Coordinates of C-alpha atoms in Angstrom, one line a residue:
Chain A
X1 CA 103.1 63.2 95.5
X2 CA 104.1 65.6 92.7
X3 CA 100.5 66.3 91.7
X4 CA 99.6 67.4 95.3
X5 CA 102.7 69.5 95.5
X6 CA 102.0 71.2 92.3
X7 CA 98.4 72.0 93.5
X8 CA 99.7 73.3 96.8
X9 CA 102.3 75.5 95.2
X10 CA 99.7 76.8 92.6
X11 CA 97.4 77.8 95.5
X12 CA 100.4 79.6 97.2
X13 CA 101.2 81.4 94.0
X14 CA 97.6 82.5 93.5
X15 CA 97.4 83.8 97.2
X16 CA 100.7 85.8 96.6
X17 CA 99.2 87.2 93.3
X18 CA 96.1 88.4 95.2
X19 CA 98.3 90.0 97.8
X20 CA 100.3 91.8 95.1
X21 CA 97.0 93.0 93.5
X22 CA 96.0 94.3 97.0
X23 CA 99.2 96.3 97.1
X24 CA 98.7 97.5 93.5
X25 CA 95.3 98.8 94.5
X26 CA 96.1 100.5 97.8
X27 CA 99.7 101.5 97.1
X28 CA 100.2 105.0 98.6
X29 CA 102.7 106.1 96.0
X30 CA 103.0 105.3 92.3
X31 CA 106.3 103.5 92.9
X32 CA 104.6 101.0 95.1
X33 CA 102.3 100.2 92.3
X34 CA 105.1 99.8 89.8
X35 CA 106.9 97.5 92.4
X36 CA 103.6 95.4 92.8
X37 CA 103.2 95.2 89.0
X38 CA 106.8 93.9 88.7
X39 CA 106.3 91.3 91.4
X40 CA 103.1 90.2 89.7
X41 CA 105.0 89.6 86.5
X42 CA 107.6 87.4 88.3
X43 CA 104.8 85.5 90.1
X44 CA 102.9 84.9 86.9
X45 CA 106.2 83.5 85.4
X46 CA 106.3 81.0 88.2
X47 CA 102.7 80.1 87.7
X48 CA 103.3 79.5 84.0
X49 CA 106.2 77.2 84.7
X50 CA 104.1 75.4 87.2
X51 CA 101.5 74.9 84.6
X52 CA 104.1 73.5 82.3
X53 CA 105.1 71.0 84.9
X54 CA 101.5 70.1 85.4
X55 CA 100.9 69.4 81.7
X56 CA 104.2 67.8 81.3
X57 CA 105.1 69.9 78.3
X58 CA 108.0 72.2 77.7
X59 CA 105.9 74.5 75.4
X60 CA 105.2 77.2 78.0
X61 CA 108.9 78.2 78.5
X62 CA 108.8 80.5 75.5
X63 CA 105.8 82.3 77.0
X64 CA 107.6 82.6 80.4
X65 CA 110.7 84.0 78.6
X66 CA 108.6 86.5 76.8
X67 CA 106.8 87.6 80.0
X68 CA 110.1 88.0 81.8
X69 CA 111.5 90.3 79.0
X70 CA 108.3 92.4 78.8
X71 CA 108.1 92.8 82.5
X72 CA 111.6 94.0 82.8
X73 CA 111.3 96.4 79.9
X74 CA 108.0 97.8 81.1
X75 CA 109.2 98.3 84.7
X76 CA 112.3 100.1 83.5
X77 CA 110.3 102.2 81.1
X78 CA 107.9 103.2 83.9
X79 CA 110.9 104.1 86.1
X80 CA 112.6 106.1 83.4
X81 CA 109.4 107.9 82.7
X82 CA 109.0 108.9 86.3
X83 CA 112.6 109.8 86.7
X84 CA 113.2 111.9 83.6
X85 CA 109.8 112.7 82.2
X86 CA 110.7 110.8 79.1
X87 CA 111.6 107.3 78.2
X88 CA 114.1 107.6 75.4
X89 CA 115.9 110.9 75.4
Chain B
X1 CA 109.7 58.4 88.1
X2 CA 111.8 57.3 91.0
X3 CA 110.8 58.3 94.5
X4 CA 114.0 60.3 95.2
X5 CA 113.6 62.3 92.1
X6 CA 110.0 63.1 92.9
X7 CA 111.0 64.0 96.5
X8 CA 113.7 66.5 95.2
X9 CA 111.4 68.1 92.7
X10 CA 108.7 68.5 95.3
X11 CA 111.0 70.0 97.8
X12 CA 112.3 72.5 95.3
X13 CA 108.8 73.4 94.3
X14 CA 107.6 73.8 97.9
X15 CA 110.6 76.0 98.9
X16 CA 110.0 78.2 95.8
X17 CA 106.3 78.6 96.6
X18 CA 107.1 79.4 100.3
X19 CA 109.6 82.0 99.2
X20 CA 107.2 83.6 96.8
X21 CA 104.6 83.8 99.4
X22 CA 106.8 85.3 101.9
X23 CA 108.0 87.9 99.4
X24 CA 104.4 88.8 98.6
X25 CA 103.4 89.0 102.3
X26 CA 106.4 91.3 102.8
X27 CA 105.3 93.5 99.9
X28 CA 102.0 93.9 101.5
X29 CA 102.8 94.2 105.2
X30 CA 106.1 96.2 105.5
X31 CA 105.9 99.8 106.4
X32 CA 108.0 101.9 104.0
X33 CA 108.6 101.8 100.3
X34 CA 112.3 101.2 100.8
X35 CA 111.7 98.3 103.2
X36 CA 109.0 97.0 100.9
X37 CA 111.4 97.0 98.0
X38 CA 113.6 94.6 99.8
X39 CA 111.0 91.8 100.2
X40 CA 109.9 90.9 96.7
X41 CA 113.1 91.6 94.8
X42 CA 115.0 89.0 96.9
X43 CA 112.5 86.5 98.0
X44 CA 110.6 86.3 94.7
X45 CA 113.8 85.9 92.7
X46 CA 114.9 83.1 95.1
X47 CA 111.4 81.5 94.9
X48 CA 111.3 81.6 91.1
X49 CA 114.8 80.1 91.2
X50 CA 113.4 77.1 93.2
X51 CA 110.5 76.7 90.8
X52 CA 112.9 76.9 87.8
X53 CA 115.2 74.3 89.4
X54 CA 112.3 71.9 89.8
X55 CA 111.3 72.6 86.2
X56 CA 114.7 71.9 84.9
X57 CA 115.0 68.6 86.8
X58 CA 111.5 67.5 85.7
X59 CA 112.1 68.4 82.1
X60 CA 115.4 66.6 82.2
X61 CA 113.6 63.6 83.6
X62 CA 110.9 63.9 80.9
X63 CA 113.1 64.5 77.8
X64 CA 116.5 63.3 78.7
X65 CA 118.3 66.5 78.0
X66 CA 118.4 70.0 79.6
X67 CA 116.7 72.5 77.4
X68 CA 118.4 75.9 77.3
X69 CA 115.0 77.9 77.9
X70 CA 114.9 77.5 81.6
X71 CA 118.6 78.5 81.9
X72 CA 117.9 81.5 79.9
X73 CA 114.9 82.5 82.1
X74 CA 117.0 82.0 85.2
X75 CA 119.9 84.1 83.8
X76 CA 117.6 86.8 82.6
X77 CA 115.9 87.1 85.9
X78 CA 119.1 87.1 88.0
X79 CA 120.4 89.9 85.8
X80 CA 117.3 92.1 85.5
X81 CA 115.9 91.9 89.1
X82 CA 118.6 94.1 90.7
X83 CA 118.4 96.6 87.8
X84 CA 114.7 97.1 88.3
X85 CA 115.1 97.4 92.1
X86 CA 117.8 100.0 91.6
X87 CA 115.7 102.0 89.2
X88 CA 112.7 101.9 91.4
X89 CA 114.8 102.9 94.5
X90 CA 116.2 105.8 92.5
X91 CA 112.6 106.9 91.4
X92 CA 111.5 106.8 95.1
X93 CA 114.5 108.8 96.2
X94 CA 113.9 111.5 93.6
X95 CA 110.2 111.7 94.3
X96 CA 110.9 112.0 98.1
X97 CA 108.7 109.0 99.0
X98 CA 108.0 109.2 102.8
X99 CA 110.6 107.5 105.0
X100 CA 109.8 105.4 108.0
X101 CA 110.2 107.2 111.3
X102 CA 113.0 104.9 112.5
X103 CA 115.1 105.6 109.4
X104 CA 118.6 106.8 110.4
X105 CA 120.2 109.8 108.8
X106 CA 117.3 110.8 106.7
X107 CA 119.0 114.0 105.6
X108 CA 121.5 112.0 103.5
X109 CA 118.6 111.6 101.0
X110 CA 119.0 115.2 100.0
X111 CA 122.8 114.8 99.8
X112 CA 122.2 111.8 97.6
X113 CA 119.7 113.6 95.4
X114 CA 122.3 116.4 94.8
X115 CA 124.9 113.7 94.1
X116 CA 127.3 115.0 96.7
X117 CA 129.6 112.9 98.8
X118 CA 128.0 112.0 102.2
X119 CA 129.1 114.4 104.9
X120 CA 129.5 113.4 108.6
X121 CA 126.4 113.9 110.7
X122 CA 126.6 116.6 113.4
X123 CA 124.7 115.2 116.3
X124 CA 125.1 118.2 118.6
X125 CA 123.0 120.5 116.6
X126 CA 119.3 120.2 116.6
X127 CA 119.0 121.6 113.1
X128 CA 118.5 118.4 111.2
X129 CA 116.6 120.1 108.4
X130 CA 117.2 118.8 104.9
X131 CA 119.8 120.6 102.9
X132 CA 122.0 121.7 105.7
X133 CA 125.0 119.7 104.3
X134 CA 125.0 121.4 100.9
X135 CA 127.9 123.8 101.4
X136 CA 130.7 121.9 99.6

């Protein structure tokens, strides 16, 4: 049962990644694109965790933690750049 | 693995996947940036929380102890998602991203950009142009 559930949830996550990519492409303002990129980071973390469950190994949690930190820092850096014209003042 | 454990893990995974999907559909389908910001920052955090809960349970079943990594990811996401949403909303406000037509009190955006306290709205006058509440 768990194998089928993992497959189903992986399909759901891939569909949501494609939807986020669509918003990233068509986004009317640049803030929409940043939001879509941030959501793609979070969805890819979920996909990596799912891959860890599928392979029955805890090895991928470090990768997920790294992606979470990089995603947050890059989103905040984009936001600060758009807000102030500079990242570190 | 016992059937009950598998059922709980599957239900957590399914609810997480459904929440992530709903958040992404909301990101694609809603009308306005400020409304669009609402969908993924709540739903995706909740969905990732479901997947992380399933992962914690499964790894506890597999190894016999709870590793600290999943808890760290959960804590980090719960802390950082509102910060990102706040900064993006601030960027949108300062760039004057187009509002939805149904948005109430759109002139308060200008007040908020100037960091003034919100003034009561005068409904009798037709002059709802931005910047009329500036004389403080």
